[in-house]
Coordinates of C-alpha atoms and ligand atoms in Angstrom, one line a residue:
F55 CA 110.5 146.0 74.7
T56 CA 109.3 142.8 76.2
T57 CA 110.7 140.9 79.1
L58 CA 112.3 137.5 78.9
S59 CA 110.3 134.8 77.1
P60 CA 111.2 131.9 74.7
S61 CA 110.2 134.0 71.8
F62 CA 113.1 136.4 72.5
L63 CA 115.5 133.9 71.1
P64 CA 117.2 135.2 67.9
T65 CA 116.1 133.9 64.5
S66 CA 119.5 134.7 63.0
L67 CA 122.9 135.3 64.3
S68 CA 122.9 138.9 63.2
S69 CA 119.7 139.7 65.0
S70 CA 121.2 138.1 68.1
L71 CA 124.0 140.6 68.2
P72 CA 123.4 143.4 70.7
P73 CA 123.9 146.9 69.4
L74 CA 127.4 148.1 69.5
K75 CA 126.6 151.4 71.0
S76 CA 126.6 151.3 74.8
T77 CA 122.9 152.4 74.8
P78 CA 120.2 151.6 72.3
D79 CA 119.6 154.4 69.9
N80 CA 115.9 154.5 69.8
S81 CA 113.8 157.6 70.0
D82 CA 110.9 155.6 71.5
Y83 CA 112.9 155.3 74.7
D84 CA 113.3 157.8 77.3
F85 CA 117.0 157.6 78.0
S86 CA 118.2 158.8 81.4
P87 CA 122.0 158.8 81.4
T88 CA 123.7 158.3 84.7
S89 CA 127.1 159.5 85.9
G90 CA 130.4 157.6 86.3
S91 CA 130.5 153.9 85.7
Q92 CA 126.8 153.4 86.6
P93 CA 124.9 151.7 83.7
A94 CA 122.3 153.9 82.1
L95 CA 118.7 153.1 83.0
I96 CA 116.4 152.9 80.1
T97 CA 112.6 153.3 80.2
N98 CA 110.3 152.9 77.2
N99 CA 106.8 154.2 76.7
N100 CA 105.4 151.2 78.4
S101 CA 107.5 152.0 81.4
D102 CA 109.6 148.8 81.0
V103 CA 113.0 149.4 82.6
W104 CA 116.3 147.8 81.9
V105 CA 120.0 148.3 82.2
P106 CA 121.8 147.7 78.8
Q107 CA 124.3 144.9 79.2
R108 CA 125.5 142.2 76.9
S109 CA 126.3 139.5 79.4
R110 CA 123.5 138.3 81.5
P111 CA 124.6 135.0 83.3
R112 CA 121.0 134.5 84.4
R113 CA 120.1 133.5 80.8
N114 CA 121.8 130.2 81.5
R115 CA 119.7 129.7 84.5
K116 CA 116.3 130.6 83.0
S117 CA 114.7 127.1 83.0
Q118 CA 115.3 123.7 84.3
A119 CA 116.1 122.5 80.8
V120 CA 118.7 125.2 80.3
R121 CA 120.2 124.6 83.7
D122 CA 120.5 120.9 83.1
M123 CA 122.1 121.6 79.7
V124 CA 124.9 123.8 81.2
K125 CA 125.4 121.7 84.4
E126 CA 129.1 121.3 85.0
N127 CA 129.0 118.5 87.6
L128 CA 126.6 115.6 88.1
V129 CA 126.7 113.0 90.9
T130 CA 125.5 109.6 90.1
P131 CA 125.0 106.5 92.4
A132 CA 128.0 104.9 90.6
N133 CA 130.2 107.5 92.1
F134 CA 129.4 106.4 95.6
I135 CA 131.2 104.0 97.9
Y136 CA 128.8 102.9 100.7
P137 CA 130.5 102.2 104.0
L138 CA 128.9 99.3 106.0
F139 CA 129.5 98.5 109.6
I140 CA 129.4 94.8 110.4
H141 CA 129.5 92.7 113.5
E142 CA 129.3 89.0 114.5
E143 CA 125.8 89.3 116.1
S144 CA 122.7 87.9 114.5
F145 CA 120.9 91.3 114.9
N146 CA 121.5 94.9 113.8
T147 CA 122.5 97.5 116.4
A148 CA 121.6 101.2 115.9
I149 CA 124.6 103.6 116.2
E150 CA 123.4 106.3 118.6
S151 CA 125.7 109.0 117.3
M152 CA 124.9 108.2 113.6
P153 CA 121.1 108.1 113.3
G154 CA 120.0 105.9 110.4
C155 CA 123.3 103.8 110.5
E156 CA 123.6 100.4 112.0
R157 CA 126.1 97.7 112.7
H158 CA 124.8 95.0 110.4
S159 CA 124.7 91.3 111.0
L160 CA 126.3 89.5 108.1
D161 CA 123.0 88.3 106.8
H162 CA 121.5 91.8 107.0
M163 CA 124.6 93.2 105.3
L164 CA 123.6 91.3 102.2
V165 CA 120.1 92.8 102.4
E166 CA 121.7 96.3 102.6
V167 CA 123.9 95.6 99.7
E168 CA 121.1 94.3 97.6
E169 CA 118.9 97.4 98.4
A170 CA 121.7 99.8 97.6
M171 CA 122.5 98.0 94.3
R172 CA 118.9 98.3 93.3
Y173 CA 119.4 102.1 93.4
G174 CA 122.6 101.9 91.4
V175 CA 125.2 101.9 94.2
K176 CA 127.9 99.4 93.1
T177 CA 130.7 99.7 95.5
F178 CA 130.9 99.0 99.3
V179 CA 133.6 99.3 102.0
L180 CA 133.4 97.2 105.1
F181 CA 134.2 98.2 108.7
P182 CA 134.1 95.5 111.4
K183 CA 133.4 95.8 115.1
V184 CA 135.8 93.3 116.6
P185 CA 135.2 91.9 120.1
D186 CA 137.7 93.1 122.7
E187 CA 139.0 89.6 123.4
L188 CA 140.3 89.4 119.8
K189 CA 142.2 92.7 120.0
T190 CA 146.0 92.6 120.3
N191 CA 148.9 95.0 119.8
L192 CA 149.9 93.3 116.6
G193 CA 146.3 93.1 115.4
V194 CA 146.7 89.5 114.3
E195 CA 143.0 89.1 113.9
A196 CA 143.3 91.5 110.9
Y197 CA 144.7 88.5 108.9
N198 CA 142.6 85.7 110.3
P199 CA 141.2 84.0 107.2
N200 CA 138.1 83.1 109.1
G201 CA 137.8 86.6 110.5
I202 CA 134.6 88.7 110.0
V203 CA 135.9 90.7 107.1
P204 CA 137.1 87.9 104.8
R205 CA 133.9 86.0 105.5
A206 CA 131.8 89.1 104.7
V207 CA 133.8 89.8 101.5
S208 CA 133.2 86.3 100.2
M209 CA 129.5 86.4 101.1
I210 CA 129.0 89.6 99.1
K211 CA 131.1 88.4 96.1
D212 CA 129.3 85.1 96.0
K213 CA 125.9 86.6 96.0
F214 CA 126.7 89.8 94.0
P215 CA 129.7 89.1 91.8
E216 CA 129.2 92.4 90.0
A217 CA 129.5 94.5 93.2
T218 CA 132.9 96.0 94.0
V219 CA 134.0 95.3 97.5
C220 CA 136.6 97.5 99.2
T221 CA 138.3 96.5 102.4
D222 CA 139.8 98.9 105.0
V223 CA 143.5 98.2 105.7
A224 CA 144.6 99.3 109.1
L225 CA 145.0 97.8 112.5
D226 CA 142.7 100.0 114.6
P227 CA 139.6 97.7 114.7
Y228 CA 141.9 94.9 115.8
S229 CA 144.3 96.8 118.1
D230 CA 144.0 96.6 121.9
Q231 CA 145.8 100.0 121.8
G232 CA 143.1 101.6 119.7
H233 CA 145.8 102.7 117.1
D234 CA 146.3 102.1 113.4
G235 CA 149.7 100.5 114.0
V236 CA 151.8 98.4 116.3
V237 CA 152.6 100.3 119.5
S238 CA 155.9 100.3 121.5
D239 CA 156.8 102.7 124.3
G240 CA 153.8 104.8 123.4
K241 CA 155.0 105.1 119.8
I242 CA 153.3 103.9 116.6
L243 CA 155.9 101.8 114.8
N244 CA 155.9 102.4 111.0
D245 CA 157.7 99.5 109.4
I246 CA 156.5 96.7 111.6
T247 CA 153.0 97.9 111.0
I248 CA 153.5 97.8 107.3
N249 CA 154.5 94.1 107.6
Q250 CA 151.2 93.5 109.4
L251 CA 149.2 95.5 106.9
C252 CA 150.7 93.4 104.0
K253 CA 149.4 90.2 105.8
Q254 CA 146.0 91.8 106.2
V255 CA 145.9 92.8 102.5
I256 CA 146.8 89.3 101.3
C257 CA 144.1 87.8 103.6
Q258 CA 141.5 90.3 102.1
A259 CA 142.6 89.6 98.6
R260 CA 142.3 85.9 99.0
A261 CA 138.7 86.4 100.2
G262 CA 137.9 88.3 97.0
S263 CA 138.4 92.0 97.9
D264 CA 138.5 94.1 94.7
V265 CA 140.0 97.2 96.2
V266 CA 142.2 97.4 99.3
A267 CA 142.1 100.8 101.1
P268 CA 144.9 101.5 103.5
S269 CA 143.7 104.1 106.0
D270 CA 146.6 103.8 108.4
M271 CA 148.9 106.7 107.1
M272 CA 152.1 104.7 107.7
D273 CA 154.8 105.9 105.3
G274 CA 155.6 103.6 102.4
R275 CA 152.7 101.2 102.9
V276 CA 151.3 101.7 99.4
G277 CA 154.4 100.4 97.7
A278 CA 154.8 97.5 100.1
I279 CA 151.1 96.5 99.7
R280 CA 151.5 96.7 95.9
D281 CA 154.5 94.5 96.0
A282 CA 152.8 92.0 98.4
L283 CA 149.7 91.8 96.2
D284 CA 151.7 91.3 93.0
S285 CA 154.0 88.7 94.5
E286 CA 150.9 86.7 95.4
G287 CA 149.4 87.1 91.9
F288 CA 146.8 89.7 92.9
T289 CA 147.8 92.1 90.1
D290 CA 144.1 93.1 89.6
V291 CA 143.5 94.1 93.1
S292 CA 143.4 97.9 93.3
I293 CA 144.7 100.2 95.9
L294 CA 142.6 103.1 97.1
A295 CA 145.0 105.0 99.2
Y296 CA 143.9 107.2 102.1
T297 CA 146.5 109.7 100.9
A298 CA 145.6 112.8 102.9
K299 CA 143.9 111.6 106.0
Y300 CA 143.8 114.3 108.6
A301 CA 143.9 114.0 112.4
S302 CA 140.3 115.1 112.6
A303 CA 137.7 115.5 115.3
Y304 CA 135.1 114.6 112.7
Y305 CA 135.7 110.8 113.2
G306 CA 134.1 110.7 116.6
P307 CA 130.9 108.9 115.7
F308 CA 132.7 106.3 113.6
R309 CA 134.8 105.4 116.7
D310 CA 131.6 105.1 118.7
A311 CA 130.3 102.7 115.9
L312 CA 133.3 100.5 116.1
D313 CA 134.3 101.1 119.7
S314 CA 137.7 102.1 118.3
H315 CA 138.7 105.3 120.2
P316 CA 142.4 105.6 120.6
G317 CA 143.5 103.8 123.7
F318 CA 145.9 106.6 124.6
G319 CA 146.9 109.9 123.1
D320 CA 145.8 110.8 119.6
K321 CA 146.7 110.0 116.0
K322 CA 148.7 113.1 115.3
T323 CA 152.0 111.4 114.7
Y324 CA 150.6 109.6 111.6
Q325 CA 147.5 111.5 110.5
Q326 CA 148.0 115.0 109.0
D327 CA 147.7 118.3 110.7
P328 CA 144.5 120.0 109.7
S329 CA 146.5 123.2 109.2
N330 CA 148.5 121.8 106.3
G331 CA 147.7 121.8 102.6
R332 CA 151.0 121.4 100.8
E333 CA 151.8 118.3 102.9
A334 CA 148.9 116.5 101.2
L335 CA 150.7 117.0 97.8
I336 CA 153.8 115.3 99.2
E337 CA 151.6 112.4 100.3
A338 CA 149.9 112.3 96.9
M339 CA 153.2 112.2 95.0
L340 CA 154.5 109.4 97.1
D341 CA 151.3 107.3 96.9
E342 CA 151.1 107.8 93.2
A343 CA 154.8 106.8 92.7
E344 CA 154.2 103.7 95.0
G345 CA 151.4 102.4 92.8
A346 CA 148.1 103.8 94.2
D347 CA 145.2 103.5 91.8
M348 CA 143.1 106.2 93.5
L349 CA 143.8 108.9 96.1
M350 CA 141.6 109.8 98.9
V351 CA 141.1 112.9 101.0
K352 CA 139.5 112.6 104.4
P353 CA 137.4 114.2 105.9
G354 CA 135.4 115.7 103.1
M355 CA 133.5 119.0 103.5
P356 CA 136.1 120.9 105.6
Y357 CA 138.8 119.7 103.2
L358 CA 137.3 120.6 99.7
D359 CA 140.4 122.7 99.0
I360 CA 142.6 119.6 99.5
I361 CA 140.4 117.6 97.1
R362 CA 140.9 120.4 94.5
R363 CA 144.6 120.5 95.0
L364 CA 145.0 116.8 94.6
K365 CA 142.8 116.9 91.5
D366 CA 144.9 119.6 89.9
N367 CA 148.1 117.8 90.7
S368 CA 147.4 114.2 89.9
N369 CA 145.7 112.4 87.0
L370 CA 144.5 109.6 89.3
P371 CA 140.8 109.4 90.3
I372 CA 140.3 111.3 93.6
A373 CA 138.0 110.0 96.3
A374 CA 136.5 112.1 99.2
Y375 CA 135.3 110.6 102.4
H376 CA 132.2 112.3 103.8
V377 CA 133.0 111.1 107.3
S378 CA 130.8 110.2 110.2
G379 CA 130.9 113.6 112.0
E380 CA 129.8 115.3 108.8
Y381 CA 127.0 112.8 108.4
S382 CA 125.9 113.3 112.0
M383 CA 126.0 117.1 111.9
L384 CA 123.6 117.0 108.9
K385 CA 121.4 114.4 110.7
A386 CA 121.2 116.4 113.9
A387 CA 120.2 119.6 112.0
V388 CA 117.6 117.6 110.0
E389 CA 116.2 116.1 113.2
K390 CA 115.8 119.6 114.6
G391 CA 114.0 120.6 111.5
W392 CA 116.7 123.1 110.6
L393 CA 117.7 121.7 107.3
D394 CA 115.9 119.9 104.5
E395 CA 117.6 116.6 104.4
K396 CA 117.3 115.7 100.7
D397 CA 118.2 119.1 99.5
V398 CA 121.2 119.5 101.8
V399 CA 122.6 116.0 101.2
L400 CA 122.3 116.2 97.4
E401 CA 123.9 119.6 97.4
T402 CA 126.7 118.4 99.6
L403 CA 127.5 115.4 97.4
T404 CA 127.4 117.6 94.3
C405 CA 129.9 120.0 96.0
F406 CA 132.3 117.1 96.4
K407 CA 132.1 116.5 92.6
R408 CA 132.7 120.2 91.9
A409 CA 135.7 120.3 94.2
G410 CA 137.2 117.5 92.1
A411 CA 136.1 114.2 93.7
D412 CA 135.3 111.4 91.3
I413 CA 134.4 109.0 94.1
I414 CA 132.5 109.8 97.3
L415 CA 132.4 107.6 100.3
T416 CA 129.2 108.5 102.2
Y417 CA 126.9 107.0 104.7
Y418 CA 124.2 108.6 102.7
A419 CA 125.0 106.5 99.6
K420 CA 121.9 104.3 99.6
Q421 CA 119.5 107.1 100.6
A422 CA 120.9 109.6 98.1
A423 CA 120.8 107.0 95.3
K424 CA 117.1 106.3 96.3
W425 CA 116.3 110.0 96.1
M426 CA 117.9 110.2 92.7
A427 CA 115.9 107.1 91.5
E428 CA 112.6 108.7 92.9
D429 CA 113.4 111.8 90.9
G430 CA 113.9 109.7 87.8
L431 CA 117.5 110.8 87.5
Y432 CA 119.0 107.3 87.2
Ligands
LIG644 N1 139.2 104.4 108.4 C1 137.9 104.8 108.3 C2 137.5 105.9 109.2 O1 138.3 106.3 110.0 C3 136.2 106.5 109.0 C4 136.0 107.8 109.6 C5 134.6 108.3 109.7 O2 133.6 108.0 109.0 O3 134.4 109.1 110.6
LIG645 MG1 151.5 108.5 103.1

């Protein structure tokens, strides 16, 4: 008996079949039966020892080539959406709670897009930091055609027409209340907000946005946005719906980045309760019926079960948002020397795929794509 080597591979089908008896019948072997359900331990004259068993899952892990052949899920840079923070300044500003991320000047945003595209990232989503003096309850700056987002979209589309640009649809960056909708008497008004969001979407579409991504969690906004786009002739603009967006503590660093912490209270009357799973399926059914092209779950890692449930219950592409808090947790542990950054990030992104995500929004997009390129993967 010899241990595992390439030469053990069968030369014919019949020789590959294991013996039908539960133990080999070979007088060369010293057979020591064991009791109960314990497998018998076999020792031959050379003192090689094995437990007879037909299935050995380790055979499919025995070399990198075999592991690559049987790999079920593969992440590629084309799966990524790279979120970019932008501001009106002529310089970049580091974001303290998100090491490695910056608020980009519009000029530098183009550099960042170009670099990421060199590594195969093709899709971007923009998040603006809006000066306080432009913030109002109605968030009217959200549909200023000369606002920072429409200008940024046309800059990217002019220079990189092949890039896909997504725009965030919600009032929070523009709201003096720090909420995703219009506020009255401490309440977030659903339908008046939808009206504002439709104006925002049309403004973004006119600037060249390829995909509008409503992140506000108002009821019925996907259908209203679809109708607004179509009635303006933007039938090719896609909707990436933040379908299951949870009221999560993992957004903290993002709100630092944009100075968009809620002005009062929290977002629990519109974002979902982290305790709930079935509710995400209601949201998914509605968004699909209202014309969403893609469904998103947010945050990502703590909500892999929700990604899987949406995947199993919808035929639309599913996106996962690996949010700021998840990014910052990894960065902090890496900075402490407690985790290997490349290994843990690539594992994390692969796990999103395995859970059912087709699309992954991650602040690691450029870096991960660069690692993949260095490894000769893409
Ligand atoms: N609407 C976009 C977000 O809220 C992002 C959250 C994050 O990255 O924490
Ligand atoms: Mg909804």
